[in-house]
CSV table of C-alpha atoms in Angstrom, one decimal:
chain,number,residue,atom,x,y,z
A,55,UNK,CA,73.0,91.5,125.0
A,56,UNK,CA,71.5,90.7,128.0
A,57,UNK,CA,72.2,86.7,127.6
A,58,UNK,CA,75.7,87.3,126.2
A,59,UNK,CA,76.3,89.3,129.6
A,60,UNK,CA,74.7,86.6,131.9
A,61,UNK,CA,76.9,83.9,129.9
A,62,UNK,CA,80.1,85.8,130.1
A,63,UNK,CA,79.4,86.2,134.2
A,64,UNK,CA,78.6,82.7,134.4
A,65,UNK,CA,82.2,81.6,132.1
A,66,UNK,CA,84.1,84.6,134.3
A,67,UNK,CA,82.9,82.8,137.9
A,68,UNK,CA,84.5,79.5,135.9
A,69,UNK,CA,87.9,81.0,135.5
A,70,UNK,CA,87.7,82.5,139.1
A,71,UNK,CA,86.4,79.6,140.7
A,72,UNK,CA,88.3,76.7,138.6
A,73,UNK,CA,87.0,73.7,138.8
A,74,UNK,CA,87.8,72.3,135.6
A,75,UNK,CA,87.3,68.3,136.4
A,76,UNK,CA,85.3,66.9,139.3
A,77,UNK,CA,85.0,62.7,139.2
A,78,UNK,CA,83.1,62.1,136.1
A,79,UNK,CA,82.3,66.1,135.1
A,80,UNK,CA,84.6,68.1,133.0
A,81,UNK,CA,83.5,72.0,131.1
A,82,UNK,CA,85.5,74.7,129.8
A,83,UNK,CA,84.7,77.3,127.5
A,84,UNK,CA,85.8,80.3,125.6
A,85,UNK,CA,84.9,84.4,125.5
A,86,UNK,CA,85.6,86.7,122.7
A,87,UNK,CA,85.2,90.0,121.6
A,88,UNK,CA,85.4,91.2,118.1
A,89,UNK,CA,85.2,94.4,116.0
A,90,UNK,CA,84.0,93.9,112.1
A,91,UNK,CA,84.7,97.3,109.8
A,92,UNK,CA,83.1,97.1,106.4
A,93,UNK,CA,83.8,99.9,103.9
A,94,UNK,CA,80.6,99.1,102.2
A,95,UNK,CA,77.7,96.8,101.6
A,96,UNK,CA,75.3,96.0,104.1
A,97,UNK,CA,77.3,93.1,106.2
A,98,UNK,CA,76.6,93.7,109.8
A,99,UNK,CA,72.8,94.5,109.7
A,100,UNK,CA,70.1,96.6,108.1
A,101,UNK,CA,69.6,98.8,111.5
A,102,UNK,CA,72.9,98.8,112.6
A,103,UNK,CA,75.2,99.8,109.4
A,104,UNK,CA,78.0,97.9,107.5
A,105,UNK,CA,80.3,97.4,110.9
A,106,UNK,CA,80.1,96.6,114.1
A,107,UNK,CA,80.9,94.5,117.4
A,108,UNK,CA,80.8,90.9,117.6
A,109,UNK,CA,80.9,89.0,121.4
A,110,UNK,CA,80.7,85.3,121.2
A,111,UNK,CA,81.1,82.8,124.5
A,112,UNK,CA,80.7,79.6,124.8
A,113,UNK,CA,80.6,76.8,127.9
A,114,UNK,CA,81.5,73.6,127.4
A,115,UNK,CA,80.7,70.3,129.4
A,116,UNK,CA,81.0,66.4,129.5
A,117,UNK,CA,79.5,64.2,132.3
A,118,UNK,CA,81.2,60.8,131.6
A,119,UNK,CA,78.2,58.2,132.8
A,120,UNK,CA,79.9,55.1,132.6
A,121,UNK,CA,82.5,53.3,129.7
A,122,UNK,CA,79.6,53.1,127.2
A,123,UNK,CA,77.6,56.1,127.4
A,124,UNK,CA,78.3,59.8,128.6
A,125,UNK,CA,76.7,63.4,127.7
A,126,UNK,CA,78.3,66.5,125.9
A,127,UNK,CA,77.0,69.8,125.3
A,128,UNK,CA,78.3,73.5,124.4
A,129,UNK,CA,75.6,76.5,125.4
A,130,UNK,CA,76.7,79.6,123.0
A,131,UNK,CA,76.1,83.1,123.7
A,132,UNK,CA,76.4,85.6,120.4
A,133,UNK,CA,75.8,89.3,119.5
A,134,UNK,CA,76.6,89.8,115.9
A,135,UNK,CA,74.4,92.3,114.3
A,136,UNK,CA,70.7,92.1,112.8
A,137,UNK,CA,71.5,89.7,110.4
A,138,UNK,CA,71.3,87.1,112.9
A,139,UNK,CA,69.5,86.1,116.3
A,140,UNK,CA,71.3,87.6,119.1
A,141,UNK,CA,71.0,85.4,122.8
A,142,UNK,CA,71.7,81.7,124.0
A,143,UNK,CA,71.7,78.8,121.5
A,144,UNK,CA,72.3,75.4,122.4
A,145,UNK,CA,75.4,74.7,119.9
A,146,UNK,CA,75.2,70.4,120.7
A,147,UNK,CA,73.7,68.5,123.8
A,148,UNK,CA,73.7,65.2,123.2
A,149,UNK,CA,73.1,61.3,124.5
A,150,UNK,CA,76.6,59.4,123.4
A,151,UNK,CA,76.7,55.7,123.3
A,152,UNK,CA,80.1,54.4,122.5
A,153,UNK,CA,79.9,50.6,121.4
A,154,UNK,CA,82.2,47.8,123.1
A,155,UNK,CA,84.8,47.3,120.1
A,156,UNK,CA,88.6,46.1,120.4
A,157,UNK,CA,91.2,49.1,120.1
A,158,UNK,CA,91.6,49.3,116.4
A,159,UNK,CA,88.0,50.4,116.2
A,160,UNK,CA,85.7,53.4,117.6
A,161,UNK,CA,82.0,53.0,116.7
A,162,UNK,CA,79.8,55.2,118.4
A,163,UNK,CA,76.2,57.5,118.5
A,164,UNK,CA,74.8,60.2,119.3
A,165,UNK,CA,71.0,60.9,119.7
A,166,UNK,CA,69.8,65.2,120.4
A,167,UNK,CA,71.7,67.9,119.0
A,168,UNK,CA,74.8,67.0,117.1
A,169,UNK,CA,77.1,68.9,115.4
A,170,UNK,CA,77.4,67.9,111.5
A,171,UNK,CA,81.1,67.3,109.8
A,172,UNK,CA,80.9,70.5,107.3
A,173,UNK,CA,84.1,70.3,105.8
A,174,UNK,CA,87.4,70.9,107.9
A,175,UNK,CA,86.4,73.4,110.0
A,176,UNK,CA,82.4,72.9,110.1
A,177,UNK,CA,82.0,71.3,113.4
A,178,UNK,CA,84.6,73.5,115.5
A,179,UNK,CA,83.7,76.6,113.7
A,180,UNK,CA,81.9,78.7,116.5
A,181,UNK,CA,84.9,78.2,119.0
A,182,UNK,CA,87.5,81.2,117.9
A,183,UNK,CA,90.4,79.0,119.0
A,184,UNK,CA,89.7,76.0,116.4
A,185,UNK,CA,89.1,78.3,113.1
A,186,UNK,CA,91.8,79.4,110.9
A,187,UNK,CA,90.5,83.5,111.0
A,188,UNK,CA,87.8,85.5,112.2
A,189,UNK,CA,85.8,85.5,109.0
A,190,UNK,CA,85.8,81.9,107.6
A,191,UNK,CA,85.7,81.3,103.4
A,192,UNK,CA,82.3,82.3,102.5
A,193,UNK,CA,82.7,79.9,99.8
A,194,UNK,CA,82.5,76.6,101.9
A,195,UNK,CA,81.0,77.6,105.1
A,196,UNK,CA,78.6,81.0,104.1
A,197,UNK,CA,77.6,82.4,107.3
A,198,UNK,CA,74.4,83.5,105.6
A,199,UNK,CA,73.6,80.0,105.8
A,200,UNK,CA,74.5,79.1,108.8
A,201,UNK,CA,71.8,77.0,110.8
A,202,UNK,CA,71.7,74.7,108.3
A,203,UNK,CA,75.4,73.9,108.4
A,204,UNK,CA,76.3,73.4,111.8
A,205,UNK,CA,73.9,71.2,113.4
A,206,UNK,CA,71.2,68.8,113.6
A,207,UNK,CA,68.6,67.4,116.1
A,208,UNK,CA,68.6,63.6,115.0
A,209,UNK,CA,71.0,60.6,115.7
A,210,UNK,CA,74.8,60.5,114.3
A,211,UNK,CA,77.1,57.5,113.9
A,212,UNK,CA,80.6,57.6,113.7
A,213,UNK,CA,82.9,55.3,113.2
A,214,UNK,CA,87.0,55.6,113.6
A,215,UNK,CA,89.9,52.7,112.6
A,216,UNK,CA,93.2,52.8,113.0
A,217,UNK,CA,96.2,51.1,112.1
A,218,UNK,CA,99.2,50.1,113.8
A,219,UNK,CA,100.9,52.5,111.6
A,220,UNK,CA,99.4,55.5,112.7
A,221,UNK,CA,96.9,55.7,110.1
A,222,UNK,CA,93.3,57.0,110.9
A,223,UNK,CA,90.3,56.8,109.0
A,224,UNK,CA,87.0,57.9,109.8
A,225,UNK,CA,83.0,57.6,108.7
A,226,UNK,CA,80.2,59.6,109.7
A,227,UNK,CA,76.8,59.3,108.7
A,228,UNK,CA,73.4,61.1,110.4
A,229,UNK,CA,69.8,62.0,109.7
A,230,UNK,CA,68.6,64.5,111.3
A,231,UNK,CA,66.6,68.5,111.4
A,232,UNK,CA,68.0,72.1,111.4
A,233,UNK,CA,67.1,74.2,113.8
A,234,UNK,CA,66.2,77.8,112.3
A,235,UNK,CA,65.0,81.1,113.5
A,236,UNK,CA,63.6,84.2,112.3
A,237,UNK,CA,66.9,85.0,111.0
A,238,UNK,CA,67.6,82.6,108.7
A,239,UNK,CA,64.1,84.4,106.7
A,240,UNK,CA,65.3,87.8,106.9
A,241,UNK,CA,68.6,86.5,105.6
A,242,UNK,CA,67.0,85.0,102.8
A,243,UNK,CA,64.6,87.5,101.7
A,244,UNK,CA,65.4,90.9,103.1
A,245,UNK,CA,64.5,92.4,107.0
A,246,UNK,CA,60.4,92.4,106.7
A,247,UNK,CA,60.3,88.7,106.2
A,248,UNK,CA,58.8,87.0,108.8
A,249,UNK,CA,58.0,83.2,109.7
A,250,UNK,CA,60.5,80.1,110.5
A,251,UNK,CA,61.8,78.2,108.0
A,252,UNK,CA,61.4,74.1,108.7
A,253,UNK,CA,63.8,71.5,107.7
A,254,UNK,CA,62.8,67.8,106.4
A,255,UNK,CA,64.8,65.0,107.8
A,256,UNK,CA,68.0,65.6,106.4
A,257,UNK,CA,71.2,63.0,106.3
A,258,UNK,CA,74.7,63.5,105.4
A,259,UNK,CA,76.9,60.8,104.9
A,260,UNK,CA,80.9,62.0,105.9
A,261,UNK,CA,84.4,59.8,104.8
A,262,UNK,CA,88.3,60.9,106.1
A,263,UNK,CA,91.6,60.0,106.1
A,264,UNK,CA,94.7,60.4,107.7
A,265,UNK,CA,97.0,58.1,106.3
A,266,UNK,CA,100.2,60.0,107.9
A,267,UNK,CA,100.7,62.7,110.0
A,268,UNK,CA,101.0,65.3,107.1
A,269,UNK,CA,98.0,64.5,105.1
A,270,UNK,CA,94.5,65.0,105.9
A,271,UNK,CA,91.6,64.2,102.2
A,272,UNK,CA,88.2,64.5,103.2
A,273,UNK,CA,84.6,63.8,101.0
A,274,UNK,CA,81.2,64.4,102.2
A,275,UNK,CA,77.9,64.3,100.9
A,276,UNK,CA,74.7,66.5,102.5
A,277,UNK,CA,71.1,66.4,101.1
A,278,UNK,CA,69.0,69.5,102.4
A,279,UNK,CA,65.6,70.6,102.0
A,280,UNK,CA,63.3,73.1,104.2
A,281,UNK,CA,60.3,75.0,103.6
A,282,UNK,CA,58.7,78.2,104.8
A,283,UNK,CA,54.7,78.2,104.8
A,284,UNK,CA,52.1,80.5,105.0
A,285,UNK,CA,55.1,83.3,105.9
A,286,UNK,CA,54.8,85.1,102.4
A,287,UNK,CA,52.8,87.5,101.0
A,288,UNK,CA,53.8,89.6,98.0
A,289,UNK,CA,51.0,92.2,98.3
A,290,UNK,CA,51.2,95.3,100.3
A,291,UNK,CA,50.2,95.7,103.2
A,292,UNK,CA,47.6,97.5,102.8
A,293,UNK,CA,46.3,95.8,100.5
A,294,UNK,CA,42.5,93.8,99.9
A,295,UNK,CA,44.0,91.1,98.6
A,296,UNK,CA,46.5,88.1,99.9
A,297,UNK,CA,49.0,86.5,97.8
A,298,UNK,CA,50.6,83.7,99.9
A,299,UNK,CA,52.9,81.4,98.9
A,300,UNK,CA,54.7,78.2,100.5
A,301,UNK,CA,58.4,78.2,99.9
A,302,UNK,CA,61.1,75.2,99.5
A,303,UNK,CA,64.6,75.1,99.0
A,304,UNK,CA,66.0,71.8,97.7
A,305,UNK,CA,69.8,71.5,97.7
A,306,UNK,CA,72.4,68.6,97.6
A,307,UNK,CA,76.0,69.5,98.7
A,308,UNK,CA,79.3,68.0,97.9
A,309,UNK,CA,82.0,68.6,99.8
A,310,UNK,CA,86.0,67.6,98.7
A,311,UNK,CA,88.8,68.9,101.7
A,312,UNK,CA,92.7,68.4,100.9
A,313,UNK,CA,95.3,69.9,104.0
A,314,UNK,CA,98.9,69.2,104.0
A,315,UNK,CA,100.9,70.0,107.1
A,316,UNK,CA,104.4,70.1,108.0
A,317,UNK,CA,105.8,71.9,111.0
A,318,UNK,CA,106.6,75.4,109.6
A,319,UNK,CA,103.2,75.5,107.4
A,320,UNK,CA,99.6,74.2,106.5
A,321,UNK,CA,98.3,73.9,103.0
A,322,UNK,CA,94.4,73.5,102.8
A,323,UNK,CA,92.0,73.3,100.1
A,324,UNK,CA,88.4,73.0,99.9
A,325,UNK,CA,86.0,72.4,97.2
A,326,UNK,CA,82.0,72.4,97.3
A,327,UNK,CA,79.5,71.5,94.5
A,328,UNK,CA,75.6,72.2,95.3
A,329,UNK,CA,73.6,71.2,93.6
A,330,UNK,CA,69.6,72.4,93.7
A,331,UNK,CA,67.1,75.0,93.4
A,332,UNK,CA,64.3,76.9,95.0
A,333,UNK,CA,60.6,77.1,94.1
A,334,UNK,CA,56.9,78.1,95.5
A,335,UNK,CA,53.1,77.0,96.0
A,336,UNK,CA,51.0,79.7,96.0
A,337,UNK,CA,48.4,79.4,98.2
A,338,UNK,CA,44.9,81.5,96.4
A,339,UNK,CA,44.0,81.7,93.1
A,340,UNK,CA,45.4,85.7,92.6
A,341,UNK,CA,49.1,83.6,94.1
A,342,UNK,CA,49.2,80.7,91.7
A,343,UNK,CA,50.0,82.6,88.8
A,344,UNK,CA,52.7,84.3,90.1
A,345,UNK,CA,54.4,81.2,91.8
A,346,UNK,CA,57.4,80.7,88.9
A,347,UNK,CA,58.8,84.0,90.3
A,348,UNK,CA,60.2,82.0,93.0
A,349,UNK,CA,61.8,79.1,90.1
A,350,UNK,CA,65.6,79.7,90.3
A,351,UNK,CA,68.4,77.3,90.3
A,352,UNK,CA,71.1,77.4,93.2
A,353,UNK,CA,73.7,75.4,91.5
A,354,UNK,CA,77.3,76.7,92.9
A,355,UNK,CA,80.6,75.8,92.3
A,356,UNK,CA,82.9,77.1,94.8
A,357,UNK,CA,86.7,76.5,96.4
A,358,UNK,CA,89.2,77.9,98.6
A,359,UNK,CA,93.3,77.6,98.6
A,360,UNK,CA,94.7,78.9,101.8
A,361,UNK,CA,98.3,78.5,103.4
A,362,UNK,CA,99.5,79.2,106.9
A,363,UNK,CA,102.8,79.7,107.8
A,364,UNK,CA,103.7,79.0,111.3
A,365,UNK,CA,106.5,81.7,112.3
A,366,UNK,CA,107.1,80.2,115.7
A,367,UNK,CA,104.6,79.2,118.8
A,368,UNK,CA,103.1,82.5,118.9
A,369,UNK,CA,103.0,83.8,115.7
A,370,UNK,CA,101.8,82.6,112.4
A,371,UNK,CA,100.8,84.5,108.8
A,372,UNK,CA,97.7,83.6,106.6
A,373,UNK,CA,96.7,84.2,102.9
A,374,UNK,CA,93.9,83.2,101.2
A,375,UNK,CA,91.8,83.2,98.1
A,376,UNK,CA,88.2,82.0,98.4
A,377,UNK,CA,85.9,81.9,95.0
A,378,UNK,CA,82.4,81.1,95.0
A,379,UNK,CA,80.3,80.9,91.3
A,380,UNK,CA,76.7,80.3,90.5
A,381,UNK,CA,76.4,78.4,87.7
A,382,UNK,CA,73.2,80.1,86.5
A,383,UNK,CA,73.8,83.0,83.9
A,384,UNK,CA,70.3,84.9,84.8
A,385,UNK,CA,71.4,85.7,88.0
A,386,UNK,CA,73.0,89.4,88.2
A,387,UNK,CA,76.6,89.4,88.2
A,388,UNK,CA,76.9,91.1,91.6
A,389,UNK,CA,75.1,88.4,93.3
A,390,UNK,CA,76.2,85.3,91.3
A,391,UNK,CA,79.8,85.7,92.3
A,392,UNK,CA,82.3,86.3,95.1
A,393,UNK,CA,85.9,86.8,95.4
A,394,UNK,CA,87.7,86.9,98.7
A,395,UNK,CA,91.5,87.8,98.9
A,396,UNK,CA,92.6,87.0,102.4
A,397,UNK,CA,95.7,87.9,104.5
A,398,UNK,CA,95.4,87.6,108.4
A,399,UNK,CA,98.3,87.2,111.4
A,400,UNK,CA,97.4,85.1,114.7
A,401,UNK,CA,99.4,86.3,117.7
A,402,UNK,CA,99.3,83.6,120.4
A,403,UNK,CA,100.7,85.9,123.2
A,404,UNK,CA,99.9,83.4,125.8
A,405,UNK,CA,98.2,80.1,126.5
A,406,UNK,CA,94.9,80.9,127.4
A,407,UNK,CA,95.0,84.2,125.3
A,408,UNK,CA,94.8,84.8,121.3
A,409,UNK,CA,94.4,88.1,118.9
A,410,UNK,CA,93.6,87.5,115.5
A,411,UNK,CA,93.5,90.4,112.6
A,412,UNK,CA,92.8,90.1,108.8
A,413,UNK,CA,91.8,91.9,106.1
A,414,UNK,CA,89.7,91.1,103.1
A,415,UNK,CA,89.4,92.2,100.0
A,416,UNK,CA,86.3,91.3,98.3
A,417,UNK,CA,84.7,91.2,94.5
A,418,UNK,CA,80.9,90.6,94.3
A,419,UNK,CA,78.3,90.1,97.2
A,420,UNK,CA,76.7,86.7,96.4
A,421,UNK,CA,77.5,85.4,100.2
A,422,UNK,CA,76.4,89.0,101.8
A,423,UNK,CA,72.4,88.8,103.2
A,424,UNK,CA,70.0,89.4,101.9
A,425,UNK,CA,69.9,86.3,99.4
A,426,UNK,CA,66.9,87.9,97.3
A,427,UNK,CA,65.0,90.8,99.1
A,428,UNK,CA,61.1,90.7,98.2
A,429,UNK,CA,61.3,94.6,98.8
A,430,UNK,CA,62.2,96.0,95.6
A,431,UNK,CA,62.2,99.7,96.7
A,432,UNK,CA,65.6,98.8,98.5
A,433,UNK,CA,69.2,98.6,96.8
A,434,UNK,CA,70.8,95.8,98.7
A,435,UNK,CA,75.3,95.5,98.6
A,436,UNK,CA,75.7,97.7,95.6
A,437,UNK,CA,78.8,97.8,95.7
A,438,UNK,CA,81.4,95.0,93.9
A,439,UNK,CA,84.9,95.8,95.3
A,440,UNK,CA,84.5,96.4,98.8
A,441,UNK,CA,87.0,95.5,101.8
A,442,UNK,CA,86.6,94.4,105.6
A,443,UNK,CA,88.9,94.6,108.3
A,444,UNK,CA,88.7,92.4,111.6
A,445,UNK,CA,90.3,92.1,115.1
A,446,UNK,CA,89.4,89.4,117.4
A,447,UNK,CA,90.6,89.3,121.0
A,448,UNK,CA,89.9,85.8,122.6
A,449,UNK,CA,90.2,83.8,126.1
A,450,UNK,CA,89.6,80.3,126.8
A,451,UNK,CA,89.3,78.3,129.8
């Protein structure tokens, strides 16, 4: 809490003290507060119940060096329950280094911390403004797996053409390391898990097009695989004996995104295939035997269909329905599937200012934490039909 507060002072003595563009040096940012209310399940965190606040800020900035090269970055502050790290994370800071090209063409990289092109909504997703609700389809972008679909520390190319016409197509590709805490552990298997999970060099590869102003078809391809060693141990505690094991999840991710605007409404649908599974080393001869416990397969089909429709420049409506499906019949039914039935307003009441509510109604808890908790003395999300209601006030500057 403490971070979030010295963020928000530093974003407030922005908006007091404007100074929005300077020569070369532009920033903005955003601050938001939200309230989450759960009926049931365990969403919010294992401490702090089902429901519960959510404060996100963010500041923005761009130091244009020269024509060729220049610096972005976005510092985000969060508070949003046990489930994940509370504090200051650096969302992207990175070197850019735009190549000399004629007009019809954008080529250009970017070495640090980049965001990676998730879908529609993947690289704008922690700024309140840019996302379509408060709670995003856990389908295509689960927010129990966050770190490892937001951003990278590696080297990204992209590379825009356009036509004459108006047409715009675009290519990304990068290779590059998710950043993970503690979180991301506990998330996985259950609050006493401890350690860090690492990534391997991961790449994604990224195609769009725009071929009018309507239509927007998007494919992607992301290959992921972390590990986390010497950070489990199935005995007791008090126990004489160790049984440690090295851990690796091993996933490819397909991605297919369709939207279709026109001025009074948005259609948008999103498909994901991954493909994968997860298995373990143990580490002593009483582990080894024990190490197919951890065999599983992770292969997921999953899709959204959501439509906007845009009452006038303040107001618009949203309905959704979000289904995500593990392909794997030994998984319990609770946790191998997840419906999400969606309706949500967004009242733009002025420029700088936007309130968001939504409700959800929800069959299964496959995209709720804890993925597979090690504790089995605890009942995790028992229930199947559960709801959630959301309010998000938000500023930007």
């Amino acid at each position: 809490m403490k971070n979030f507060i010295l963020l928000l002072l530093t974003s407030l003595s922005v908006v007091i003290f404007p100074a929005q563009a300077k020569g070369n040096i532009s920033w903005g940012g955003f601050v938001s507060a939200s309230y989450i209310d759960v009926n049931a399940n365990n969403y919010y965190g294992y401490n702090s119940g089902d429901s519960g606040p959510l404060f996100e800020a963010g500041l923005r900035g761009f130091w244009y060096i020269n024509p060729d090269w220049s610096v972005s970055g976005l510092v985000i502050a969060q508070e949003s329950g046990d489930w994940f790290e509370s504090g200051l994370d650096v969302d992207y800071l990175s070197l850019n280094y735009k190549v000399p090209t004629n007009e019809d063409w954008e080529v250009g990289f970017k070495f640090g911390r980049f965001k990676i092109s998730n879908g529609i909504y993947g690289e704008t997703r922690d700024v309140p403004f840019t996302r379509p609700s408060i709670v995003l389809p856990l389908s295509v972008y689960p927010h129990i797996l966050k770190e490892q679909s937001l951003r990278a520390d590696g080297v990204r190319l992209d590379v825009d053409y356009f036509t004459l016409s108006g047409q715009q197509y675009t290519f990304a590709a990068s290779i590059g390391k998710e950043a993970f805490d503690e979180s991301f552990s506990r998330r996985f298997f259950g609050q006493d898990q401890g350690g860090t999970f690492e990534s391997e060099w991961n790449s994604s590869i990224h195609f769009s097009a725009r071929p009018n102003a309507n239509w927007y078809l998007g494919l992607e391809y992301r290959r992921l695989k972390m590990h986390l060693k010497d950070s489990i141990d199935l005995a007791p505690p008090a126990s004489p004996v160790r049984l440690p094991f090295d851990f690796t999840i091993d996933t490819d991710q397909y991605i297919a995104s369709l939207q279709y605007s026109q001025q009074r409404y948005e259609l948008t649908g999103e498909f994901t295939m991954r493909r994968g599974g997860t298995y373990a080393e143990g580490k002593n001869d009483a582990a080894k035997p024990l190490a197919p416990i951890f065999d599983g397969s992770i292969d997921m089909n999953a899709y959204y269909l959501q439509g906007i429709f845009i009452i006038n420049q303040q107001w618009n409506l949203l309905a959704r329905y979000d289904n995500s499906h593990f392909i794997d019949d030994d998984i319990e039914t609770n946790l191998r599937d997840l419906d999400d039935f969606t309706i949500g307003a967004t009242w733009n009441f002025h420029r700088n200012f936007q309130l968001k509510l939504e409700h959800h109604w929800f069959t299964g808890t496959s995209m709720i934490p804890p993925v597979r908790d090690l504790n089995p003395t605890r009942a995790n999300n028992p229930e199947r039909y559960w709801r959630l209601f959301a309010m998000q006030l938000s500023y930007r500057f």
